[in-house]
Short mmCIF file of C-alpha atoms in Angstrom, two decimals:
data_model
loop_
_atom_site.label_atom_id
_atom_site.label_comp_id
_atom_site.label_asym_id
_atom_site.label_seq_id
_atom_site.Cartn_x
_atom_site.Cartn_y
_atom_site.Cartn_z
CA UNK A 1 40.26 55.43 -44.74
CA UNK A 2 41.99 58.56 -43.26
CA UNK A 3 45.38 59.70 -44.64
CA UNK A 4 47.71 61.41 -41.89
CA UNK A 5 51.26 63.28 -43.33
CA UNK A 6 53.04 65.28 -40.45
CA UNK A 7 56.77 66.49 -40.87
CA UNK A 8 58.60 65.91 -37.69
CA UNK A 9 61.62 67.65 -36.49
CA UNK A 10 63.11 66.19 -33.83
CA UNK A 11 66.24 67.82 -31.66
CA UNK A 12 69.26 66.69 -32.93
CA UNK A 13 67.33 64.82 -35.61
CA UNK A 14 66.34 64.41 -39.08
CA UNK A 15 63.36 65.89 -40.91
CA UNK A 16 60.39 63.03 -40.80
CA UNK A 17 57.52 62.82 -42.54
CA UNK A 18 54.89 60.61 -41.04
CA UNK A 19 52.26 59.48 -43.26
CA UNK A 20 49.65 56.39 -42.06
CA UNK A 21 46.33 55.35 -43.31
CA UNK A 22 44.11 55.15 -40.71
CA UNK A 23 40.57 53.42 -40.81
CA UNK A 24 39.54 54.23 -37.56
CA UNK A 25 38.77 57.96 -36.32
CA UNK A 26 41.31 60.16 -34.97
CA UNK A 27 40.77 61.65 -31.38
CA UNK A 28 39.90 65.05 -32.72
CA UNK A 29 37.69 63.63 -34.79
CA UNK A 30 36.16 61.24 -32.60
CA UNK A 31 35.53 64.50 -30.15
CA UNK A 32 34.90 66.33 -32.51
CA UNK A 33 31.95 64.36 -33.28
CA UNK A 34 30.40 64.55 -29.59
CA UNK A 35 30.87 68.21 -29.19
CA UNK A 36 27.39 69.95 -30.83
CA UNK A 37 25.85 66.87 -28.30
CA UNK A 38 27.64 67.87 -25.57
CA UNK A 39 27.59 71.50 -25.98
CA UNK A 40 23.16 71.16 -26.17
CA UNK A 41 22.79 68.88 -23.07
CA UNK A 42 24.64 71.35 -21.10
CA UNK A 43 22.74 73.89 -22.39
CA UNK A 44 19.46 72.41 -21.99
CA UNK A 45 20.85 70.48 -18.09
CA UNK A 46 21.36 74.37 -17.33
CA UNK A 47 18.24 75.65 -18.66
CA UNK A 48 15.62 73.08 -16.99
CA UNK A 49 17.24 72.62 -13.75
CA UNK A 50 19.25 75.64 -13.28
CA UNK A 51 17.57 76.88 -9.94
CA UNK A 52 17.96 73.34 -8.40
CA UNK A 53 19.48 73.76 -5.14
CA UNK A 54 22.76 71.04 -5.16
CA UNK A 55 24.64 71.54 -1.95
CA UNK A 56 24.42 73.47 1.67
CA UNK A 57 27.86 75.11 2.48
CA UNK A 58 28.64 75.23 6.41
CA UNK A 59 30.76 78.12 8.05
CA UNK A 60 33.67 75.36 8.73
CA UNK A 61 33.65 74.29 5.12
CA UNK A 62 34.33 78.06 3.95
CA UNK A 63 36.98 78.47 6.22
CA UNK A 64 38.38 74.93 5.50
CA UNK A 65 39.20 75.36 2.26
CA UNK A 66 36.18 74.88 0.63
CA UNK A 67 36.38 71.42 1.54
CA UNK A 68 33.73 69.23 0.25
CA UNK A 69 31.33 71.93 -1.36
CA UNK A 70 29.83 70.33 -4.58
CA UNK A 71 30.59 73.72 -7.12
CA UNK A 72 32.73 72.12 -10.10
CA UNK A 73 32.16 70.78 -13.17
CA UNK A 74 34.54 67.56 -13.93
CA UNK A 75 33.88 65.34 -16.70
CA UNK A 76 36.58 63.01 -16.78
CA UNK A 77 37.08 61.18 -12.82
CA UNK A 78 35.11 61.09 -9.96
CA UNK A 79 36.46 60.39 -6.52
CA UNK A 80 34.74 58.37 -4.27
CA UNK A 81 35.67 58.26 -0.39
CA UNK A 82 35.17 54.66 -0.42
CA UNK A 83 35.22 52.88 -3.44
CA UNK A 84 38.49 55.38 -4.66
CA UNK A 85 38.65 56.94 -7.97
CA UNK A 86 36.79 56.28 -11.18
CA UNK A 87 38.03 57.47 -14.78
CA UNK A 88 34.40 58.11 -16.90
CA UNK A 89 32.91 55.22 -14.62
CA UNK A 90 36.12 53.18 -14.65
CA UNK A 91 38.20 51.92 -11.38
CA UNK A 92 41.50 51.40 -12.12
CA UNK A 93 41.24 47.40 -12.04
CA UNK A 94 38.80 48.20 -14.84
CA UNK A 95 41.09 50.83 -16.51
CA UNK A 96 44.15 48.41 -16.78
CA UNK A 97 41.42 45.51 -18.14
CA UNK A 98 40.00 47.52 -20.97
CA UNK A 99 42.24 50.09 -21.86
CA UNK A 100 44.99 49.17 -24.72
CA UNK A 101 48.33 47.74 -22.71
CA UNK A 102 51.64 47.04 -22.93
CA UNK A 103 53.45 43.87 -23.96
CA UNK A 104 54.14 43.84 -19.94
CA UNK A 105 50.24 44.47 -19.25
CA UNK A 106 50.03 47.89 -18.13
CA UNK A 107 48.39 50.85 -19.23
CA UNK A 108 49.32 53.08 -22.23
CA UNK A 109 48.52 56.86 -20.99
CA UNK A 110 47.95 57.76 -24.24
CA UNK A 111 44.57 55.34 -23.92
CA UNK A 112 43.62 57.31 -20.25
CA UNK A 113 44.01 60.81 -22.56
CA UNK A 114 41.23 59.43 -24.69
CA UNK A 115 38.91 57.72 -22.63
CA UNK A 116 39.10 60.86 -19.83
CA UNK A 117 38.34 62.96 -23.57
CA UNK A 118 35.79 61.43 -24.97
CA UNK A 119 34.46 58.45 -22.69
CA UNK A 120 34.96 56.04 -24.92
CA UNK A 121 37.95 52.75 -24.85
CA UNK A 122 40.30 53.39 -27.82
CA UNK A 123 41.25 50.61 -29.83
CA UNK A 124 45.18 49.79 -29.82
CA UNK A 125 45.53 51.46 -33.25
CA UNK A 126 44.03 54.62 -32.00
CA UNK A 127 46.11 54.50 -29.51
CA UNK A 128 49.29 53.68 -31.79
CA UNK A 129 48.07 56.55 -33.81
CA UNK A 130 48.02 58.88 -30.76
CA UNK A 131 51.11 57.80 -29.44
CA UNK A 132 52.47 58.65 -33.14
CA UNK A 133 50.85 62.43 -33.10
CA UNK A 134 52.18 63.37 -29.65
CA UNK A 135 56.13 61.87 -30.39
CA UNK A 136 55.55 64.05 -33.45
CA UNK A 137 54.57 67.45 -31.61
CA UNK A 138 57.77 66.78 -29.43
CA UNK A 139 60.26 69.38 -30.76
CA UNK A 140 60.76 72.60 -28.59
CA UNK A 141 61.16 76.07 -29.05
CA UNK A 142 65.45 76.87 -29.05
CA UNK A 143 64.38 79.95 -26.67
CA UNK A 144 62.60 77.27 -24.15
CA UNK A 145 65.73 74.60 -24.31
CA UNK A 146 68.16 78.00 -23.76
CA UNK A 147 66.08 79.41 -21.02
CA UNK A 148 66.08 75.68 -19.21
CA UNK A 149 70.16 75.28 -19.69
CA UNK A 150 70.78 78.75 -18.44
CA UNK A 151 68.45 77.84 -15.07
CA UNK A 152 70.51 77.42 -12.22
CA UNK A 153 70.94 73.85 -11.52
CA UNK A 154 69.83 74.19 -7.45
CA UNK A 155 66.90 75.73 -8.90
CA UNK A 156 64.02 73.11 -7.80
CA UNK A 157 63.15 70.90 -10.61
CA UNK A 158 59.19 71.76 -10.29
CA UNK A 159 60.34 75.32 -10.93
CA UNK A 160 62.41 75.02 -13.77
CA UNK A 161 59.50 72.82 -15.04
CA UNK A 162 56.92 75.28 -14.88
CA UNK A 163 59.17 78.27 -16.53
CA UNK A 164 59.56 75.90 -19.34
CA UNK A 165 55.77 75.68 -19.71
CA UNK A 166 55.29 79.27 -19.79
CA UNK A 167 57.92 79.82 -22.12
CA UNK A 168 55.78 77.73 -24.68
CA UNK A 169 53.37 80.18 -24.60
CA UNK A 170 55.17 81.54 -27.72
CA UNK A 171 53.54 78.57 -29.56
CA UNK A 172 49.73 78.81 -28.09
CA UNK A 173 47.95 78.56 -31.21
CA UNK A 174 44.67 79.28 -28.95
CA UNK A 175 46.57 82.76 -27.87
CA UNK A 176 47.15 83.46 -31.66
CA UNK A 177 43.86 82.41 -32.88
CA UNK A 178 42.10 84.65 -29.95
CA UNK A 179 43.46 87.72 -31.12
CA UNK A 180 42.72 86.83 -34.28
CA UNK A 181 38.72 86.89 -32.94
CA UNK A 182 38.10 83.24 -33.57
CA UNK A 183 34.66 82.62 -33.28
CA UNK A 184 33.76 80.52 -29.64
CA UNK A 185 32.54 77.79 -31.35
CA UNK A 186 36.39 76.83 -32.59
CA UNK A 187 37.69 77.46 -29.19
CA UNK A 188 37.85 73.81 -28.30
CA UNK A 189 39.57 72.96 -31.52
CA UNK A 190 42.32 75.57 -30.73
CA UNK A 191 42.65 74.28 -27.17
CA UNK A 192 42.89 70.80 -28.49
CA UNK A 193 45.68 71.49 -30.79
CA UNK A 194 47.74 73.29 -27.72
CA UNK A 195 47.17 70.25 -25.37
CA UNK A 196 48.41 67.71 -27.57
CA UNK A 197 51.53 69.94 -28.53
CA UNK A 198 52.19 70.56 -25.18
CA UNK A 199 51.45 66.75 -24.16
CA UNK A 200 54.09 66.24 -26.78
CA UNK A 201 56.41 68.19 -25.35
CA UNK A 202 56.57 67.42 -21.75
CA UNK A 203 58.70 64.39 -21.86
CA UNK A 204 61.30 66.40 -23.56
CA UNK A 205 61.15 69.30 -20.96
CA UNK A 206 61.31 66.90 -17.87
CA UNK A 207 63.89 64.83 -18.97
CA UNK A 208 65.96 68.00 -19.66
CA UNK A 209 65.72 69.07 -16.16
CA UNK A 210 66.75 66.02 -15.10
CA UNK A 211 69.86 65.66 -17.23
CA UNK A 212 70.63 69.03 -16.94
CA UNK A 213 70.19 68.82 -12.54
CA UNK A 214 71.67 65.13 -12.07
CA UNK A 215 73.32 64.10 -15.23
CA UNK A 216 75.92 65.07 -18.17
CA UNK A 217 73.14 67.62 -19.97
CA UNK A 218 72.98 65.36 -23.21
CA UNK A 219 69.48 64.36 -23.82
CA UNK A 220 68.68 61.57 -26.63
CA UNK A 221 66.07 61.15 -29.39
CA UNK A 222 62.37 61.24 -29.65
CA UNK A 223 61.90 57.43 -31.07
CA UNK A 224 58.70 58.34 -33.74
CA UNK A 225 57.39 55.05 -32.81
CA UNK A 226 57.15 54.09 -29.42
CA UNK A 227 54.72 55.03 -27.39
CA UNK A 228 54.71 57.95 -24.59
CA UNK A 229 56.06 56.06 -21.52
CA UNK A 230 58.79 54.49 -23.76
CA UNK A 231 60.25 57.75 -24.77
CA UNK A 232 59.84 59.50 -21.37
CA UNK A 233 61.79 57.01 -20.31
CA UNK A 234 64.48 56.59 -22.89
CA UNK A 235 64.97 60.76 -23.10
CA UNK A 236 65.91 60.12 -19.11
CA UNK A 237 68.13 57.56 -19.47
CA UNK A 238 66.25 54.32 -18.54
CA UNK A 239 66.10 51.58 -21.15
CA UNK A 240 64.80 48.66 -18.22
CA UNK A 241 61.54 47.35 -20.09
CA UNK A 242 60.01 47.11 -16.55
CA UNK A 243 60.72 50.76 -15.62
CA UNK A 244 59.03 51.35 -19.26
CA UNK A 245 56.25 49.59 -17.59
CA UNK A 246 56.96 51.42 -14.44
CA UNK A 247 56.59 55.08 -15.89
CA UNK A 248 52.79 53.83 -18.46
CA UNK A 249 51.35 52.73 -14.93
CA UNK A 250 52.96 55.97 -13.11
CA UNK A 251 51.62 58.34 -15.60
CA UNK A 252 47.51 56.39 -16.26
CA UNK A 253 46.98 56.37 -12.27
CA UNK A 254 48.58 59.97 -11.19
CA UNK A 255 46.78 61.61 -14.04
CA UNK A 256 43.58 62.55 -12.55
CA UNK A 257 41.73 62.50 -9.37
CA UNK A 258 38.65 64.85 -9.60
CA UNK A 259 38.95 68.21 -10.17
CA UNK A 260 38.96 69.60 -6.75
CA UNK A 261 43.06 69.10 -5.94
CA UNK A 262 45.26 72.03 -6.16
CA UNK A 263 46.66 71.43 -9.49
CA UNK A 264 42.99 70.22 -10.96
CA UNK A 265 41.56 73.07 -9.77
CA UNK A 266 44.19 75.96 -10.28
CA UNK A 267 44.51 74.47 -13.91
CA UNK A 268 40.54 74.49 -14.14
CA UNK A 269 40.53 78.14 -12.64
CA UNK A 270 43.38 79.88 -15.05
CA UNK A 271 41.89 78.41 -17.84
CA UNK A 272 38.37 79.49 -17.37
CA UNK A 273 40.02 82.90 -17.68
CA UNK A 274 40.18 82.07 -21.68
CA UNK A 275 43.96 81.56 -20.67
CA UNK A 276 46.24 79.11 -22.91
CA UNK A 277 46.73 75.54 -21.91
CA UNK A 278 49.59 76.57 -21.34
CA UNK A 279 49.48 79.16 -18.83
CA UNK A 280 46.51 77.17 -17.34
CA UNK A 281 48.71 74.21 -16.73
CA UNK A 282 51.94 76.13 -15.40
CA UNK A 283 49.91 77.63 -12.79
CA UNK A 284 48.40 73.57 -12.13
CA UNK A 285 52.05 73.12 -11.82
CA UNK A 286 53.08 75.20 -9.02
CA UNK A 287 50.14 74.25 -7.17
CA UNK A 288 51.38 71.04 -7.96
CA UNK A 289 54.97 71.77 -6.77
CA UNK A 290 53.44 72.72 -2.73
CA UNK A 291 54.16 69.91 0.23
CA UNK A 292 50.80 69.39 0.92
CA UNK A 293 49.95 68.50 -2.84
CA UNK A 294 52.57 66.61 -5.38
CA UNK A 295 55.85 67.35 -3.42
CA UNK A 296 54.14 65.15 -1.30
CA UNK A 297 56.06 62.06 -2.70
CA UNK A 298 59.57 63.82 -2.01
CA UNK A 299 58.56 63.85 1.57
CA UNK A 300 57.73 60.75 2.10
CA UNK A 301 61.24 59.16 0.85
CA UNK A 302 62.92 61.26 2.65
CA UNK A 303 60.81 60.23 5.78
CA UNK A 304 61.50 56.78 5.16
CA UNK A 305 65.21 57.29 4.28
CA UNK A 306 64.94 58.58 8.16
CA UNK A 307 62.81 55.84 9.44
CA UNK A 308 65.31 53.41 7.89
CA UNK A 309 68.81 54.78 9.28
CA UNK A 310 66.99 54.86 12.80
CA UNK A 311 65.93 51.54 13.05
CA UNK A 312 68.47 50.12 11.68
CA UNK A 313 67.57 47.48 9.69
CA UNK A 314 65.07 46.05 12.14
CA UNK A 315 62.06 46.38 10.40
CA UNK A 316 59.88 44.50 12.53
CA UNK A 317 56.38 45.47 13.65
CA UNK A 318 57.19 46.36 17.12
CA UNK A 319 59.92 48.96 16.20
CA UNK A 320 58.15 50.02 13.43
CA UNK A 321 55.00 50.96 15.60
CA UNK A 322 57.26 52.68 18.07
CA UNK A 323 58.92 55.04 15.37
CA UNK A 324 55.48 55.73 13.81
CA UNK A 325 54.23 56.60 17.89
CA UNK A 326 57.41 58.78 18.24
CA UNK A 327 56.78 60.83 15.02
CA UNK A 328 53.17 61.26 16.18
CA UNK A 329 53.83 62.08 19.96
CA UNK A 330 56.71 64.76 18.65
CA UNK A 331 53.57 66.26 16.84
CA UNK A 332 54.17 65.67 13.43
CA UNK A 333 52.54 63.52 11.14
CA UNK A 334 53.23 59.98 9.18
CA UNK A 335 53.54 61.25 5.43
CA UNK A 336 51.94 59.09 2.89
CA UNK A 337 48.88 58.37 5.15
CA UNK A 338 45.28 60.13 5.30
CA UNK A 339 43.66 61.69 2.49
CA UNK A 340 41.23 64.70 2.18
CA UNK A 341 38.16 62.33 0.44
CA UNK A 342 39.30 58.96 0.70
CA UNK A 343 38.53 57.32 3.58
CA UNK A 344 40.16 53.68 2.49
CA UNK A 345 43.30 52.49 1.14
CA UNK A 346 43.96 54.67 -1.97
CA UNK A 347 43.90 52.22 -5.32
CA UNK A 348 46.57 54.06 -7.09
CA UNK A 349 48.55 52.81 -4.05
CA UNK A 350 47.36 49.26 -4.62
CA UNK A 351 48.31 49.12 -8.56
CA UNK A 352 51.65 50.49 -7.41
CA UNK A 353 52.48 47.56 -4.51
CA UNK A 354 51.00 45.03 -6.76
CA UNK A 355 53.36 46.19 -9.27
CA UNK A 356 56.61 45.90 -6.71
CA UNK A 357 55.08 42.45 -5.50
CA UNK A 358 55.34 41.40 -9.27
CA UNK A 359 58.90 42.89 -9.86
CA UNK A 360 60.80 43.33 -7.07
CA UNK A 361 58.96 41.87 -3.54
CA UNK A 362 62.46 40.94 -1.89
CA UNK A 363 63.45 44.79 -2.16
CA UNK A 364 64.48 46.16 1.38
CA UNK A 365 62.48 49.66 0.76
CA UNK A 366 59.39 47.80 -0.50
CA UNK A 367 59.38 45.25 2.79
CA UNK A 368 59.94 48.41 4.88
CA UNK A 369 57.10 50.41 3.00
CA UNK A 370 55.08 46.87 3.15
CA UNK A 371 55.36 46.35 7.13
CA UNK A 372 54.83 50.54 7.77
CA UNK A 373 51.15 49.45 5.69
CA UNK A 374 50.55 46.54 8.17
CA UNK A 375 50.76 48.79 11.34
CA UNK A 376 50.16 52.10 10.54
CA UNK A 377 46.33 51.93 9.88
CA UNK A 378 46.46 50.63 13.86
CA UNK A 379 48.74 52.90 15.21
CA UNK A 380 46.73 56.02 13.54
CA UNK A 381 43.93 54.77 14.27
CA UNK A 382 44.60 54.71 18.32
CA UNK A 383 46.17 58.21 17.79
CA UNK A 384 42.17 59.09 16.96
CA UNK A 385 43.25 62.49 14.76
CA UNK A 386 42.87 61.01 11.64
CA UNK A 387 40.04 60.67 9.56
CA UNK A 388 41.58 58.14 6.88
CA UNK A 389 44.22 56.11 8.74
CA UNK A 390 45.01 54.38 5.13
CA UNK A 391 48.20 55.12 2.74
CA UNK A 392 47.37 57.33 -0.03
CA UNK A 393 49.44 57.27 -3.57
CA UNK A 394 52.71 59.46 -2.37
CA UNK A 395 53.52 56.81 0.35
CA UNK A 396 54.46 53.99 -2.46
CA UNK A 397 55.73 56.19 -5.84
CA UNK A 398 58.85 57.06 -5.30
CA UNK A 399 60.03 53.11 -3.34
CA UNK A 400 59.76 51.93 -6.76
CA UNK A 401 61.47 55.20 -8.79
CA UNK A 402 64.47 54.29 -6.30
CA UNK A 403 64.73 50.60 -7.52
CA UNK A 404 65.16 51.39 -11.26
CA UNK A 405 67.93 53.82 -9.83
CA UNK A 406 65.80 57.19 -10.38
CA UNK A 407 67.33 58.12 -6.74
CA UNK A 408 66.41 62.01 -7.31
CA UNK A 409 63.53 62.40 -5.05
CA UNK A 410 63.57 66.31 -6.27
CA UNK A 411 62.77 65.22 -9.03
CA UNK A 412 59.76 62.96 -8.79
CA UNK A 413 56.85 65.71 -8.61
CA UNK A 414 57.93 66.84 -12.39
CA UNK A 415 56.98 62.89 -13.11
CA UNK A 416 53.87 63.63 -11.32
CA UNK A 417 53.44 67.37 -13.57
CA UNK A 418 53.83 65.39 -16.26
CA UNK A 419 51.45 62.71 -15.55
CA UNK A 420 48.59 65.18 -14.54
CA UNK A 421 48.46 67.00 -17.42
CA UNK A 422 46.91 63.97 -18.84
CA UNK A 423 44.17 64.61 -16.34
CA UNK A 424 43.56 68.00 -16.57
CA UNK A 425 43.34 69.23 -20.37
CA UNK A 426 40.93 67.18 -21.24
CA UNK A 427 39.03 69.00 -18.83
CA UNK A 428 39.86 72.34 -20.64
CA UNK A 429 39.26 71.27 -24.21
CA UNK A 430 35.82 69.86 -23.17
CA UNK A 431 34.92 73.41 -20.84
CA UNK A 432 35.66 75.49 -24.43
CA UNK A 433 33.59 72.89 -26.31
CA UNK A 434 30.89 73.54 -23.95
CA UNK A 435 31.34 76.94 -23.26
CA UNK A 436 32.13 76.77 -19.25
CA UNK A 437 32.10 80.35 -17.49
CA UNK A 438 34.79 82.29 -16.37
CA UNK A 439 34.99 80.92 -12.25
CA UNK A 440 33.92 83.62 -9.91
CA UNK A 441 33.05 82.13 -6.55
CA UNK A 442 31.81 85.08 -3.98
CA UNK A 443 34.14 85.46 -0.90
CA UNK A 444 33.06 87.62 2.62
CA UNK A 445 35.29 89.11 5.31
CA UNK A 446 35.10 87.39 8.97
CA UNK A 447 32.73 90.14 9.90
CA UNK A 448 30.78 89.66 7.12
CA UNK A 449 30.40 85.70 8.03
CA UNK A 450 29.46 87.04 11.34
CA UNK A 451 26.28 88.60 10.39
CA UNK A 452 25.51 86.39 8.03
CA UNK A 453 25.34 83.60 10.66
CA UNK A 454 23.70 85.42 12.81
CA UNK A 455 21.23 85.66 10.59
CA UNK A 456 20.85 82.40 9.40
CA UNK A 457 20.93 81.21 12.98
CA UNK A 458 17.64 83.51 13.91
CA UNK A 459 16.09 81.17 10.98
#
């Protein structure tokens, strides 16, 4: 039986004082447990098959952004062109089966944070127990809530969002503990301790911004005892029990999707630098924040907002299919469709339209987004320029953020921020348990690519 007392300030609140028994192992515990095992089998993976050639690397792959090239270490998903993403093995049917839920049946992301961890389900009071820590780690910094409210409000939301993340760096206890010399073997356990204060503390910064950009500035209470997506969405302004819903299945299924995106990556990158989780995951951020990444979403409404005034309520195939042939003939592209892996209809955009066909299927946008699904796939496929004629994830998220009356497309990538830092810091606590190098791919000039295929061509 485990005995947990925290004091909790919350802004504009009391002093708390949380104290639970627990019987069942805390998540620091519970990795805490796995990391001498995991820390040996990389060693030993390393040792014995080191030298083991993995991957070729072709000339078009180096200048294509290193698309493809197996050269990074990602324990927690694993993104498969066809069958979609997997979280530690899991699809995201699976995920929503055997993961803890909601009283509506969706997701808590506090039970993805775990699993992508440690590989193991949670059980609900773990997760109740998480969802108890991170509400508790919520309060921030006075110098980070001054530096957001003296932000200009046209300021784009994904910037203000990563300032505020920087700011924290005040509070790494990693940083602190490094210049203390901390030995590398307590590196993890300094890392974890940042992530889940900064976890904490997200769904206070975003729903600042917002307030602060679209709304009156007055920002409520953490609630100590609801979960994550509950109080994201209450410190916004949404008490609907389905947007609740909305925002635990928005956060599990944008969390992670391999490490090889820009914000993965970028976070990956910083951080194997020794830098803080929180520098690590600002700099995920503004990768984040770039059109052909997270901002992604905020394109597509605003395509659609276009598609719909110029149709004009006809929303039938044939007009549809001409609009999506103009946009393609004009050269420009149908945002929300194609993918650089996938090569099938992206399941995060399944859980989403299964979600509108539960809650809202008579809503115009969703019929609109519904029939653009239906012909589409056809019409790219014709056009014969793109590999994955499916919708990815960005071409459904924010049809349902409009419905709840989150209108702010601007605003939607911070959701997304806030969602993938689920996905990415378990990746840095588990590359200081393990010890993961500093990354330090080698890069040649177009000359030097020159002779080296002329060599390799000789061969």
């Amino acid at each position: 039986m485990l005995h947990v007392s925290k004091v909790a300030r919350v802004p504009g609140g009391p002093v708390r004082l949380l104290s639970r028994f627990y019987s069942a192992p805390t998540l620091k515990e519970t990795f805490g447990a796995q990391v001498p095992r995991l820390a040996d089998e990389v060693r030993s993976f390393k040792k014995e098959h080191g030298k083991t050639v993995i991957d070729h690397v072709t000339l078009e792959q180096a200048y294509g952004g290193m698309r493809g090239i197996k050269s990074m270490v990602w324990e927690g998903s694993v993104l498969d062109p066809e069958e979609g993403i997997r979280f530690r093995g899991l699809t995201i049917p699976e995920v929503k089966k055997k993961l803890p839920l909601s009283a509506g049946g969706e997701p808590l992301p506090e039970g993805l944070f775990w699993l992508l961890l440690t590989g193991e389900i949670p059980s609900e009071e773990q997760v109740r127990q998480l969802s108890a820590d991170l509400a508790a780690r919520s309060e921030l910094p006075e110098h980070v809530s001054a530096t957001l409210d003296q932000l200009p409000r046209d300021l784009h939301p994904m910037a203000q969002f990563s300032i505020a993340v920087t700011a924290l760096e005040s509070e790494s206890k990693f940083a602190k503990a490094y210049a203390r010399g901390v030995n590398k073997s307590e590196y993890w356990d300094y890392t974890f301790e940042d992530s889940l204060d900064l976890l904490g503390k997200l769904p206070l910064i975003a729903s600042k911004i917002y307030r602060n950009v679209f709304k009156d500035g007055k920002l409520g209470k953490v609630d100590l005892t609801a979960d994550y997506g509950a109080n994201l969405s209450s410190l916004l302004g949404f008490a609907n029990e389905d947007f609740v819903d909305l925002m635990r299945l928005y956060l599990t299924i944008h969390s992670d999707h391999e490490g090889g995106n820009v914000s993965a990556h970028t976070t990956h990158l910083v951080g194997s630098a020794l830098s803080s989780p929180y520098l690590s995951l600002a700099a995920g951020l503004n990768g984040l924040a770039g059109p052909l990444h997270g901002r992604a979403n905020q394109e597509v409404l605003e395509w659609l907002f276009k598609l719909r005034d110029a149709v004009g309520g006809d929303y039938s195939r044939s007009t549809i299919e001409k609009y999506l042939w103009d946009t393609l003939n004009s050269g420009r592209v149908i945002p929300g469709y194609g993918h650089a892996v996938l090569r099938k209809t992206d399941p995060r955009y399944t859980a989403q339209r299964e979600f509108a066909q539960r809650h809202f299927p008579d809503y115009e946008l969703f019929k609109l987004v519904s029939t653009i699904y239906e012909v589409a796939p056809g019409v790219l496929t014709k056009h014969g320029k793109t590999k994955n004629p499916w919708p990815n994830v960005d071409s459904h998220s924010g049809v349902l953020l409009q419905y709840y009356g989150l209108t702010e497309a601007s605003f939607y990538t911070v959701l997304f921020g806030v969602s993938r830092a689920f996905g990415v810091l378990p990746q840095l606590i588990t590359d200081r348990a393990v010890g993961m190098s500093i990354e330090r791919p080698k890069s040649f000039s177009t000359e030097k690519y020159r002779q080296l295929v002329a060599l390799c061509e000789k061969r």
